[in-house]
């Protein structure tokens, strides 16, 4: 919770300073916003790295969880990157390109998660009684 408040405070501070500097020097305001964005993305990557390490440790305790953790990390990275790209492209007033990026991200997530979904269905079918499965065929 504290890290979220610090991040929000940094964002407000950078935004406020950029607004103040925008009238006098738009270039410096843009550079300040860019440097702040780079800093926040760096912090985000640090937190993702920590979460990846914890997830890797967790997979050591549960057999078969490693493949699911890799899929989870891929989905999270695709979601983060596509959201960042969508917001940047919307700021550039390109809504069509933002929509294409959004759908591409969704399709990538679907293709990555589909094998896990199939395996989940197979596990559910194994739990069902045999006479229930014979009635469906």
mmCIF file of N, CA and C in Angstrom:
data_model
loop_
_atom_site.group_PDB
_atom_site.id
_atom_site.type_symbol
_atom_site.label_atom_id
_atom_site.label_comp_id
_atom_site.label_asym_id
_atom_site.label_seq_id
_atom_site.Cartn_x
_atom_site.Cartn_y
_atom_site.Cartn_z
ATOM 1 N N UNK A 1 0.826 -1.186 0.000
ATOM 2 C CA UNK A 1 0.000 0.000 0.000
ATOM 3 C C UNK A 1 0.875 1.257 0.000
ATOM 4 N N UNK A 2 1.953 1.190 0.771
ATOM 5 C CA UNK A 2 2.848 2.341 0.854
ATOM 6 C C UNK A 2 3.495 2.614 -0.506
ATOM 7 N N UNK A 3 3.870 1.556 -1.210
ATOM 8 C CA UNK A 3 4.502 1.736 -2.524
ATOM 9 C C UNK A 3 3.538 2.358 -3.520
ATOM 10 N N UNK A 4 2.259 1.995 -3.415
ATOM 11 C CA UNK A 4 1.255 2.580 -4.297
ATOM 12 C C UNK A 4 1.101 4.074 -4.017
ATOM 13 N N UNK A 5 1.099 4.442 -2.754
ATOM 14 C CA UNK A 5 0.988 5.862 -2.401
ATOM 15 C C UNK A 5 2.219 6.641 -2.850
ATOM 16 N N UNK A 6 3.396 6.053 -2.720
ATOM 17 C CA UNK A 6 4.617 6.722 -3.182
ATOM 18 C C UNK A 6 4.572 6.904 -4.703
ATOM 19 N N UNK A 7 4.152 5.878 -5.420
ATOM 20 C CA UNK A 7 4.056 5.971 -6.878
ATOM 21 C C UNK A 7 3.047 7.023 -7.289
ATOM 22 N N UNK A 8 1.876 7.037 -6.637
ATOM 23 C CA UNK A 8 0.869 8.054 -6.952
ATOM 24 C C UNK A 8 1.395 9.451 -6.643
ATOM 25 N N UNK A 9 2.118 9.600 -5.533
ATOM 26 C CA UNK A 9 2.694 10.902 -5.194
ATOM 27 C C UNK A 9 3.708 11.365 -6.224
ATOM 28 N N UNK A 10 4.539 10.443 -6.686
ATOM 29 C CA UNK A 10 5.521 10.794 -7.721
ATOM 30 C C UNK A 10 4.808 11.214 -9.000
ATOM 31 N N UNK A 11 3.763 10.496 -9.360
ATOM 32 C CA UNK A 11 3.005 10.837 -10.575
ATOM 33 C C UNK A 11 2.379 12.223 -10.461
ATOM 34 N N UNK A 12 1.760 12.518 -9.313
ATOM 35 C CA UNK A 12 1.171 13.845 -9.122
ATOM 36 C C UNK A 12 2.234 14.937 -9.149
ATOM 37 N N UNK A 13 3.361 14.681 -8.519
ATOM 38 C CA UNK A 13 4.437 15.671 -8.489
ATOM 39 C C UNK A 13 4.969 15.935 -9.897
ATOM 40 N N UNK A 14 5.210 14.875 -10.644
ATOM 41 C CA UNK A 14 5.713 15.040 -12.016
ATOM 42 C C UNK A 14 4.685 15.756 -12.881
ATOM 43 N N UNK A 15 3.421 15.366 -12.740
ATOM 44 C CA UNK A 15 2.368 16.022 -13.517
ATOM 45 C C UNK A 15 2.229 17.487 -13.176
ATOM 46 N N UNK A 16 2.285 17.819 -11.890
ATOM 47 C CA UNK A 16 2.175 19.212 -11.462
ATOM 48 C C UNK A 16 3.355 20.039 -11.965
ATOM 49 N N UNK A 17 4.563 19.503 -11.804
ATOM 50 C CA UNK A 17 5.741 20.228 -12.285
ATOM 51 C C UNK A 17 5.725 20.391 -13.803
ATOM 52 N N UNK A 18 5.267 19.368 -14.502
ATOM 53 C CA UNK A 18 5.194 19.458 -15.963
ATOM 54 C C UNK A 18 4.181 20.522 -16.384
ATOM 55 N N UNK A 19 3.069 20.609 -15.664
ATOM 56 C CA UNK A 19 2.090 21.647 -15.989
ATOM 57 C C UNK A 19 2.643 23.044 -15.728
ATOM 58 N N UNK A 20 3.397 23.192 -14.634
ATOM 59 C CA UNK A 20 3.998 24.494 -14.341
ATOM 60 C C UNK A 20 5.043 24.886 -15.382
ATOM 61 N N UNK A 21 5.823 23.918 -15.815
ATOM 62 C CA UNK A 21 6.894 24.202 -16.771
ATOM 63 C C UNK A 21 6.401 24.281 -18.218
ATOM 64 N N UNK A 22 5.208 23.813 -18.471
ATOM 65 C CA UNK A 22 4.705 23.745 -19.852
ATOM 66 C C UNK A 22 4.588 25.127 -20.493
ATOM 67 N N UNK A 23 4.225 26.133 -19.713
ATOM 68 C CA UNK A 23 4.078 27.490 -20.257
ATOM 69 C C UNK A 23 5.420 28.108 -20.614
ATOM 70 N N UNK A 24 6.403 27.924 -19.755
ATOM 71 C CA UNK A 24 7.714 28.554 -19.993
ATOM 72 C C UNK A 24 8.577 27.756 -20.952
ATOM 73 N N UNK A 25 8.632 26.456 -20.750
ATOM 74 C CA UNK A 25 9.504 25.625 -21.579
ATOM 75 C C UNK A 25 8.841 24.263 -21.818
ATOM 76 N N UNK A 26 8.137 24.135 -22.917
ATOM 77 C CA UNK A 26 7.453 22.864 -23.187
ATOM 78 C C UNK A 26 8.417 21.689 -23.345
ATOM 79 N N UNK A 27 9.600 21.940 -23.840
ATOM 80 C CA UNK A 27 10.579 20.873 -24.032
ATOM 81 C C UNK A 27 11.028 20.293 -22.685
ATOM 82 N N UNK A 28 11.303 21.153 -21.734
ATOM 83 C CA UNK A 28 11.725 20.684 -20.411
ATOM 84 C C UNK A 28 10.578 19.942 -19.725
ATOM 85 N N UNK A 29 9.351 20.424 -19.897
ATOM 86 C CA UNK A 29 8.196 19.749 -19.318
ATOM 87 C C UNK A 29 8.047 18.348 -19.912
ATOM 88 N N UNK A 30 8.250 18.238 -21.223
ATOM 89 C CA UNK A 30 8.150 16.939 -21.865
ATOM 90 C C UNK A 30 9.264 16.014 -21.392
ATOM 91 N N UNK A 31 10.481 16.535 -21.262
ATOM 92 C CA UNK A 31 11.593 15.720 -20.772
ATOM 93 C C UNK A 31 11.375 15.270 -19.333
ATOM 94 N N UNK A 32 10.809 16.148 -18.516
ATOM 95 C CA UNK A 32 10.494 15.775 -17.133
ATOM 96 C C UNK A 32 9.469 14.650 -17.104
ATOM 97 N N UNK A 33 8.433 14.768 -17.899
ATOM 98 C CA UNK A 33 7.410 13.715 -17.957
ATOM 99 C C UNK A 33 8.007 12.415 -18.488
ATOM 100 N N UNK A 34 8.885 12.511 -19.478
ATOM 101 C CA UNK A 34 9.515 11.318 -20.031
ATOM 102 C C UNK A 34 10.408 10.639 -18.992
ATOM 103 N N UNK A 35 11.229 11.431 -18.303
ATOM 104 C CA UNK A 35 12.118 10.857 -17.280
ATOM 105 C C UNK A 35 11.311 10.242 -16.141
ATOM 106 N N UNK A 36 10.230 10.893 -15.761
ATOM 107 C CA UNK A 36 9.358 10.324 -14.731
ATOM 108 C C UNK A 36 8.736 9.017 -15.181
ATOM 109 N N UNK A 37 8.326 8.970 -16.444
ATOM 110 C CA UNK A 37 7.764 7.736 -16.981
ATOM 111 C C UNK A 37 8.782 6.611 -17.004
ATOM 112 N N UNK A 38 10.015 6.937 -17.391
ATOM 113 C CA UNK A 38 11.082 5.924 -17.402
ATOM 114 C C UNK A 38 11.346 5.410 -15.990
ATOM 115 N N UNK A 39 11.368 6.326 -15.021
ATOM 116 C CA UNK A 39 11.579 5.924 -13.626
ATOM 117 C C UNK A 39 10.459 4.995 -13.151
ATOM 118 N N UNK A 40 9.210 5.348 -13.475
ATOM 119 C CA UNK A 40 8.078 4.523 -13.028
ATOM 120 C C UNK A 40 8.061 3.163 -13.716
ATOM 121 N N UNK A 41 8.411 3.117 -14.993
ATOM 122 C CA UNK A 41 8.489 1.823 -15.687
ATOM 123 C C UNK A 41 9.605 0.973 -15.089
ATOM 124 N N UNK A 42 10.723 1.597 -14.720
ATOM 125 C CA UNK A 42 11.817 0.879 -14.080
ATOM 126 C C UNK A 42 11.355 0.293 -12.742
ATOM 127 N N UNK A 43 10.615 1.074 -11.956
ATOM 128 C CA UNK A 43 10.082 0.573 -10.691
ATOM 129 C C UNK A 43 9.105 -0.582 -10.934
ATOM 130 N N UNK A 44 8.302 -0.442 -11.970
ATOM 131 C CA UNK A 44 7.350 -1.511 -12.310
ATOM 132 C C UNK A 44 8.086 -2.792 -12.679
ATOM 133 N N UNK A 45 9.131 -2.666 -13.472
ATOM 134 C CA UNK A 45 9.898 -3.856 -13.854
ATOM 135 C C UNK A 45 10.579 -4.493 -12.647
ATOM 136 N N UNK A 46 11.006 -3.679 -11.700
ATOM 137 C CA UNK A 46 11.605 -4.224 -10.477
ATOM 138 C C UNK A 46 10.575 -5.045 -9.711
ATOM 139 N N UNK A 47 9.363 -4.526 -9.603
ATOM 140 C CA UNK A 47 8.306 -5.251 -8.890
ATOM 141 C C UNK A 47 7.907 -6.524 -9.639
ATOM 142 N N UNK A 48 7.881 -6.462 -10.964
ATOM 143 C CA UNK A 48 7.565 -7.663 -11.745
ATOM 144 C C UNK A 48 8.655 -8.705 -11.556
ATOM 145 N N UNK A 49 9.910 -8.266 -11.506
ATOM 146 C CA UNK A 49 11.020 -9.189 -11.278
ATOM 147 C C UNK A 49 10.895 -9.861 -9.907
ATOM 148 N N UNK A 50 10.521 -9.077 -8.889
ATOM 149 C CA UNK A 50 10.330 -9.639 -7.551
ATOM 150 C C UNK A 50 9.182 -10.651 -7.543
ATOM 151 N N UNK A 51 8.090 -10.320 -8.206
ATOM 152 C CA UNK A 51 6.952 -11.235 -8.272
ATOM 153 C C UNK A 51 7.326 -12.505 -9.022
ATOM 154 N N UNK A 52 8.125 -12.361 -10.066
ATOM 155 C CA UNK A 52 8.585 -13.533 -10.823
ATOM 156 C C UNK A 52 9.441 -14.433 -9.948
ATOM 157 N N UNK A 53 10.306 -13.834 -9.148
ATOM 158 C CA UNK A 53 11.152 -14.615 -8.249
ATOM 159 C C UNK A 53 10.308 -15.362 -7.220
ATOM 160 N N UNK A 54 9.321 -14.675 -6.645
ATOM 161 C CA UNK A 54 8.449 -15.332 -5.671
ATOM 162 C C UNK A 54 7.626 -16.447 -6.314
ATOM 163 N N UNK A 55 7.173 -16.215 -7.530
ATOM 164 C CA UNK A 55 6.414 -17.240 -8.245
ATOM 165 C C UNK A 55 7.291 -18.437 -8.573
ATOM 166 N N UNK A 56 8.540 -18.197 -8.903
ATOM 167 C CA UNK A 56 9.469 -19.285 -9.173
ATOM 168 C C UNK A 56 9.718 -20.103 -7.909
ATOM 169 N N UNK A 57 9.835 -19.430 -6.776
ATOM 170 C CA UNK A 57 9.987 -20.146 -5.512
ATOM 171 C C UNK A 57 8.751 -20.984 -5.203
ATOM 172 N N UNK A 58 7.580 -20.437 -5.495
ATOM 173 C CA UNK A 58 6.339 -21.163 -5.231
ATOM 174 C C UNK A 58 6.216 -22.403 -6.102
ATOM 175 N N UNK A 59 6.702 -22.319 -7.323
ATOM 176 C CA UNK A 59 6.601 -23.479 -8.217
ATOM 177 C C UNK A 59 7.466 -24.633 -7.742
ATOM 178 N N UNK A 60 8.466 -24.349 -6.925
ATOM 179 C CA UNK A 60 9.286 -25.422 -6.366
ATOM 180 C C UNK A 60 8.517 -26.272 -5.374
ATOM 181 N N UNK A 61 7.506 -25.705 -4.748
ATOM 182 C CA UNK A 61 6.733 -26.430 -3.743
ATOM 183 C C UNK A 61 5.592 -27.254 -4.341
ATOM 184 N N UNK A 62 5.055 -26.806 -5.459
ATOM 185 C CA UNK A 62 3.906 -27.480 -6.068
ATOM 186 C C UNK A 62 4.336 -28.064 -7.412
ATOM 187 N N UNK A 63 4.286 -29.386 -7.555
ATOM 188 C CA UNK A 63 4.688 -29.974 -8.837
ATOM 189 C C UNK A 63 3.679 -29.634 -9.942
ATOM 190 N N UNK A 64 4.199 -29.348 -11.123
ATOM 191 C CA UNK A 64 3.349 -29.050 -12.272
ATOM 192 C C UNK A 64 2.895 -27.605 -12.352
ATOM 193 N N UNK A 65 3.269 -26.799 -11.397
ATOM 194 C CA UNK A 65 2.837 -25.404 -11.386
ATOM 195 C C UNK A 65 3.736 -24.511 -12.245
ATOM 196 N N UNK A 66 4.899 -25.007 -12.609
ATOM 197 C CA UNK A 66 5.857 -24.187 -13.350
ATOM 198 C C UNK A 66 5.297 -23.726 -14.691
ATOM 199 N N UNK A 67 4.646 -24.622 -15.428
ATOM 200 C CA UNK A 67 4.123 -24.230 -16.742
ATOM 201 C C UNK A 67 3.013 -23.194 -16.604
ATOM 202 N N UNK A 68 2.205 -23.301 -15.546
ATOM 203 C CA UNK A 68 1.146 -22.325 -15.336
ATOM 204 C C UNK A 68 1.717 -20.968 -14.937
ATOM 205 N N UNK A 69 2.793 -20.982 -14.163
ATOM 206 C CA UNK A 69 3.389 -19.709 -13.747
ATOM 207 C C UNK A 69 4.000 -18.982 -14.938
ATOM 208 N N UNK A 70 4.572 -19.723 -15.869
ATOM 209 C CA UNK A 70 5.132 -19.099 -17.071
ATOM 210 C C UNK A 70 4.017 -18.462 -17.897
ATOM 211 N N UNK A 71 2.904 -19.174 -18.033
ATOM 212 C CA UNK A 71 1.767 -18.633 -18.775
ATOM 213 C C UNK A 71 1.230 -17.389 -18.084
ATOM 214 N N UNK A 72 1.138 -17.438 -16.760
ATOM 215 C CA UNK A 72 0.649 -16.286 -16.005
ATOM 216 C C UNK A 72 1.549 -15.073 -16.204
ATOM 217 N N UNK A 73 2.844 -15.275 -16.136
ATOM 218 C CA UNK A 73 3.767 -14.152 -16.334
ATOM 219 C C UNK A 73 3.675 -13.588 -17.752
ATOM 220 N N UNK A 74 3.557 -14.461 -18.745
ATOM 221 C CA UNK A 74 3.431 -13.983 -20.123
ATOM 222 C C UNK A 74 2.167 -13.153 -20.298
ATOM 223 N N UNK A 75 1.069 -13.626 -19.727
ATOM 224 C CA UNK A 75 -0.194 -12.902 -19.837
ATOM 225 C C UNK A 75 -0.091 -11.542 -19.151
ATOM 226 N N UNK A 76 0.519 -11.502 -17.976
ATOM 227 C CA UNK A 76 0.659 -10.230 -17.266
ATOM 228 C C UNK A 76 1.527 -9.239 -18.046
ATOM 229 N N UNK A 77 2.619 -9.719 -18.603
ATOM 230 C CA UNK A 77 3.496 -8.828 -19.373
ATOM 231 C C UNK A 77 2.778 -8.300 -20.615
ATOM 232 N N UNK A 78 2.070 -9.174 -21.309
ATOM 233 C CA UNK A 78 1.324 -8.730 -22.499
ATOM 234 C C UNK A 78 0.273 -7.705 -22.113
ATOM 235 N N UNK A 79 -0.428 -7.941 -21.006
ATOM 236 C CA UNK A 79 -1.457 -6.997 -20.566
ATOM 237 C C UNK A 79 -0.850 -5.642 -20.212
ATOM 238 N N UNK A 80 0.264 -5.642 -19.464
ATOM 239 C CA UNK A 80 0.904 -4.382 -19.094
ATOM 240 C C UNK A 80 1.400 -3.630 -20.320
ATOM 241 N N UNK A 81 2.110 -4.306 -21.197
ATOM 242 C CA UNK A 81 2.692 -3.639 -22.366
ATOM 243 C C UNK A 81 1.603 -3.113 -23.287
ATOM 244 N N UNK A 82 0.563 -3.901 -23.509
ATOM 245 C CA UNK A 82 -0.497 -3.437 -24.402
ATOM 246 C C UNK A 82 -1.240 -2.254 -23.792
ATOM 247 N N UNK A 83 -1.487 -2.257 -22.482
ATOM 248 C CA UNK A 83 -2.149 -1.112 -21.845
ATOM 249 C C UNK A 83 -1.315 0.153 -21.965
ATOM 250 N N UNK A 84 -0.024 0.036 -21.726
ATOM 251 C CA UNK A 84 0.850 1.208 -21.838
ATOM 252 C C UNK A 84 0.837 1.730 -23.273
ATOM 253 N N UNK A 85 0.944 0.826 -24.233
ATOM 254 C CA UNK A 85 0.936 1.242 -25.645
ATOM 255 C C UNK A 85 -0.400 1.867 -26.031
ATOM 256 N N UNK A 86 -1.497 1.304 -25.537
ATOM 257 C CA UNK A 86 -2.820 1.845 -25.855
ATOM 258 C C UNK A 86 -2.944 3.274 -25.339
ATOM 259 N N UNK A 87 -2.515 3.507 -24.110
ATOM 260 C CA UNK A 87 -2.620 4.856 -23.560
ATOM 261 C C UNK A 87 -1.714 5.846 -24.291
ATOM 262 N N UNK A 88 -0.529 5.402 -24.664
ATOM 263 C CA UNK A 88 0.361 6.295 -25.408
ATOM 264 C C UNK A 88 -0.215 6.646 -26.780
ATOM 265 N N UNK A 89 -0.764 5.653 -27.457
ATOM 266 C CA UNK A 89 -1.322 5.895 -28.792
ATOM 267 C C UNK A 89 -2.582 6.756 -28.701
ATOM 268 N N UNK A 90 -3.381 6.572 -27.646
ATOM 269 C CA UNK A 90 -4.556 7.437 -27.472
ATOM 270 C C UNK A 90 -4.139 8.881 -27.233
ATOM 271 N N UNK A 91 -3.030 9.088 -26.520
ATOM 272 C CA UNK A 91 -2.535 10.439 -26.314
ATOM 273 C C UNK A 91 -2.084 11.079 -27.623
ATOM 274 N N UNK A 92 -1.663 10.258 -28.557
ATOM 275 C CA UNK A 92 -1.266 10.751 -29.881
ATOM 276 C C UNK A 92 -2.464 10.893 -30.813
ATOM 277 N N UNK A 93 -3.660 10.715 -30.259
ATOM 278 C CA UNK A 93 -4.927 10.859 -30.980
ATOM 279 C C UNK A 93 -5.015 9.915 -32.172
ATOM 280 N N UNK A 94 -4.722 8.649 -31.905
ATOM 281 C CA UNK A 94 -4.837 7.596 -32.909
ATOM 282 C C UNK A 94 -5.735 6.474 -32.354
ATOM 283 N N UNK A 95 -7.053 6.704 -32.282
ATOM 284 C CA UNK A 95 -7.928 5.705 -31.653
ATOM 285 C C UNK A 95 -7.998 4.388 -32.419
ATOM 286 N N UNK A 96 -7.892 4.433 -33.736
ATOM 287 C CA UNK A 96 -7.938 3.194 -34.515
ATOM 288 C C UNK A 96 -6.730 2.317 -34.203
ATOM 289 N N UNK A 97 -5.562 2.923 -34.146
ATOM 290 C CA UNK A 97 -4.352 2.175 -33.816
ATOM 291 C C UNK A 97 -4.426 1.627 -32.387
ATOM 292 N N UNK A 98 -5.005 2.406 -31.473
ATOM 293 C CA UNK A 98 -5.172 1.938 -30.094
ATOM 294 C C UNK A 98 -6.092 0.718 -30.045
ATOM 295 N N UNK A 99 -7.147 0.736 -30.841
ATOM 296 C CA UNK A 99 -8.071 -0.400 -30.881
ATOM 297 C C UNK A 99 -7.382 -1.634 -31.462
ATOM 298 N N UNK A 100 -6.552 -1.449 -32.470
ATOM 299 C CA UNK A 100 -5.822 -2.575 -33.056
ATOM 300 C C UNK A 100 -4.851 -3.166 -32.042
ATOM 301 N N UNK A 101 -4.155 -2.311 -31.296
ATOM 302 C CA UNK A 101 -3.234 -2.805 -30.266
ATOM 303 C C UNK A 101 -4.005 -3.548 -29.187
ATOM 304 N N UNK A 102 -5.161 -3.027 -28.803
ATOM 305 C CA UNK A 102 -5.975 -3.687 -27.777
ATOM 306 C C UNK A 102 -6.409 -5.079 -28.219
ATOM 307 N N UNK A 103 -6.912 -5.201 -29.431
ATOM 308 C CA UNK A 103 -7.352 -6.507 -29.924
ATOM 309 C C UNK A 103 -6.180 -7.462 -30.125
ATOM 310 N N UNK A 104 -5.046 -6.937 -30.556
ATOM 311 C CA UNK A 104 -3.863 -7.782 -30.705
ATOM 312 C C UNK A 104 -3.426 -8.342 -29.360
ATOM 313 N N UNK A 105 -3.421 -7.502 -28.335
ATOM 314 C CA UNK A 105 -3.074 -7.966 -26.995
ATOM 315 C C UNK A 105 -4.045 -9.033 -26.503
ATOM 316 N N UNK A 106 -5.329 -8.820 -26.739
ATOM 317 C CA UNK A 106 -6.333 -9.799 -26.308
ATOM 318 C C UNK A 106 -6.148 -11.126 -27.035
ATOM 319 N N UNK A 107 -5.873 -11.069 -28.323
ATOM 320 C CA UNK A 107 -5.672 -12.311 -29.084
ATOM 321 C C UNK A 107 -4.400 -13.035 -28.652
ATOM 322 N N UNK A 108 -3.339 -12.276 -28.359
ATOM 323 C CA UNK A 108 -2.114 -12.904 -27.861
ATOM 324 C C UNK A 108 -2.352 -13.596 -26.523
ATOM 325 N N UNK A 109 -3.088 -12.939 -25.637
ATOM 326 C CA UNK A 109 -3.404 -13.544 -24.345
ATOM 327 C C UNK A 109 -4.236 -14.799 -24.550
ATOM 328 N N UNK A 110 -5.190 -14.746 -25.458
ATOM 329 C CA UNK A 110 -6.039 -15.910 -25.730
ATOM 330 C C UNK A 110 -5.220 -17.075 -26.269
ATOM 331 N N UNK A 111 -4.304 -16.806 -27.187
ATOM 332 C CA UNK A 111 -3.509 -17.902 -27.752
ATOM 333 C C UNK A 111 -2.548 -18.494 -26.737
ATOM 334 N N UNK A 112 -2.063 -17.671 -25.816
ATOM 335 C CA UNK A 112 -1.158 -18.191 -24.787
ATOM 336 C C UNK A 112 -1.930 -18.990 -23.746
ATOM 337 N N UNK A 113 -3.132 -18.517 -23.381
ATOM 338 C CA UNK A 113 -3.894 -19.160 -22.313
ATOM 339 C C UNK A 113 -4.738 -20.335 -22.805
ATOM 340 N N UNK A 114 -4.914 -20.493 -24.094
ATOM 341 C CA UNK A 114 -5.780 -21.552 -24.617
ATOM 342 C C UNK A 114 -5.329 -22.962 -24.227
ATOM 343 N N UNK A 115 -4.045 -23.304 -24.300
ATOM 344 C CA UNK A 115 -3.640 -24.648 -23.863
ATOM 345 C C UNK A 115 -3.942 -24.923 -22.390
ATOM 346 N N UNK A 116 -3.846 -23.913 -21.545
ATOM 347 C CA UNK A 116 -4.185 -24.092 -20.133
ATOM 348 C C UNK A 116 -5.678 -24.359 -19.991
ATOM 349 N N UNK A 117 -6.485 -23.647 -20.771
ATOM 350 C CA UNK A 117 -7.927 -23.862 -20.749
ATOM 351 C C UNK A 117 -8.281 -25.275 -21.192
ATOM 352 N N UNK A 118 -7.633 -25.773 -22.242
ATOM 353 C CA UNK A 118 -7.875 -27.136 -22.722
ATOM 354 C C UNK A 118 -7.496 -28.150 -21.647
ATOM 355 N N UNK A 119 -6.380 -27.951 -20.996
ATOM 356 C CA UNK A 119 -5.953 -28.869 -19.937
ATOM 357 C C UNK A 119 -6.920 -28.842 -18.760
ATOM 358 N N UNK A 120 -7.437 -27.671 -18.444
ATOM 359 C CA UNK A 120 -8.425 -27.558 -17.374
ATOM 360 C C UNK A 120 -9.692 -28.335 -17.722
ATOM 361 N N UNK A 121 -10.131 -28.218 -18.974
ATOM 362 C CA UNK A 121 -11.300 -28.988 -19.410
ATOM 363 C C UNK A 121 -11.037 -30.490 -19.329
ATOM 364 N N UNK A 122 -9.854 -30.933 -19.707
ATOM 365 C CA UNK A 122 -9.519 -32.351 -19.608
ATOM 366 C C UNK A 122 -9.550 -32.821 -18.160
ATOM 367 N N UNK A 123 -9.058 -31.990 -17.246
ATOM 368 C CA UNK A 123 -9.093 -32.352 -15.826
ATOM 369 C C UNK A 123 -10.525 -32.437 -15.317
ATOM 370 N N UNK A 124 -11.378 -31.536 -15.758
ATOM 371 C CA UNK A 124 -12.786 -31.578 -15.354
ATOM 372 C C UNK A 124 -13.458 -32.830 -15.891
ATOM 373 N N UNK A 125 -13.176 -33.185 -17.143
ATOM 374 C CA UNK A 125 -13.776 -34.384 -17.729
ATOM 375 C C UNK A 125 -13.300 -35.648 -17.028
ATOM 376 N N UNK A 126 -12.089 -35.645 -16.523
ATOM 377 C CA UNK A 126 -11.600 -36.810 -15.773
ATOM 378 C C UNK A 126 -12.313 -36.950 -14.434
ATOM 379 N N UNK A 127 -12.766 -35.852 -13.871
ATOM 380 C CA UNK A 127 -13.470 -35.902 -12.594
ATOM 381 C C UNK A 127 -14.925 -36.350 -12.735
ATOM 382 N N UNK A 128 -15.490 -36.160 -13.926
ATOM 383 C CA UNK A 128 -16.885 -36.557 -14.135
ATOM 384 C C UNK A 128 -17.004 -38.076 -14.189
ATOM 385 N N UNK A 129 -18.141 -38.617 -13.737
ATOM 386 C CA UNK A 129 -18.349 -40.069 -13.830
ATOM 387 C C UNK A 129 -18.461 -40.517 -15.298
ATOM 388 N N UNK A 130 -18.096 -41.765 -15.545
ATOM 389 C CA UNK A 130 -18.095 -42.278 -16.920
ATOM 390 C C UNK A 130 -19.494 -42.311 -17.522
ATOM 391 N N UNK A 131 -20.518 -42.651 -16.736
ATOM 392 C CA UNK A 131 -21.859 -42.724 -17.298
ATOM 393 C C UNK A 131 -22.375 -41.356 -17.722
ATOM 394 N N UNK A 132 -21.903 -40.295 -17.122
ATOM 395 C CA UNK A 132 -22.294 -38.950 -17.510
ATOM 396 C C UNK A 132 -21.668 -38.583 -18.848
ATOM 397 N N UNK A 133 -20.453 -39.027 -19.091
ATOM 398 C CA UNK A 133 -19.770 -38.725 -20.336
ATOM 399 C C UNK A 133 -20.351 -39.525 -21.493
ATOM 400 N N UNK A 134 -20.858 -40.742 -21.234
ATOM 401 C CA UNK A 134 -21.408 -41.573 -22.303
ATOM 402 C C UNK A 134 -22.707 -40.974 -22.831
ATOM 403 N N UNK A 135 -23.458 -40.311 -22.015
ATOM 404 C CA UNK A 135 -24.703 -39.692 -22.459
ATOM 405 C C UNK A 135 -24.474 -38.513 -23.361
ATOM 406 N N UNK A 136 -23.351 -37.897 -23.288
ATOM 407 C CA UNK A 136 -23.057 -36.709 -24.113
ATOM 408 C C UNK A 136 -22.544 -37.100 -25.502
ATOM 409 N N UNK A 137 -22.002 -38.279 -25.648
ATOM 410 C CA UNK A 137 -21.400 -38.650 -26.941
ATOM 411 C C UNK A 137 -22.404 -39.145 -27.923
#
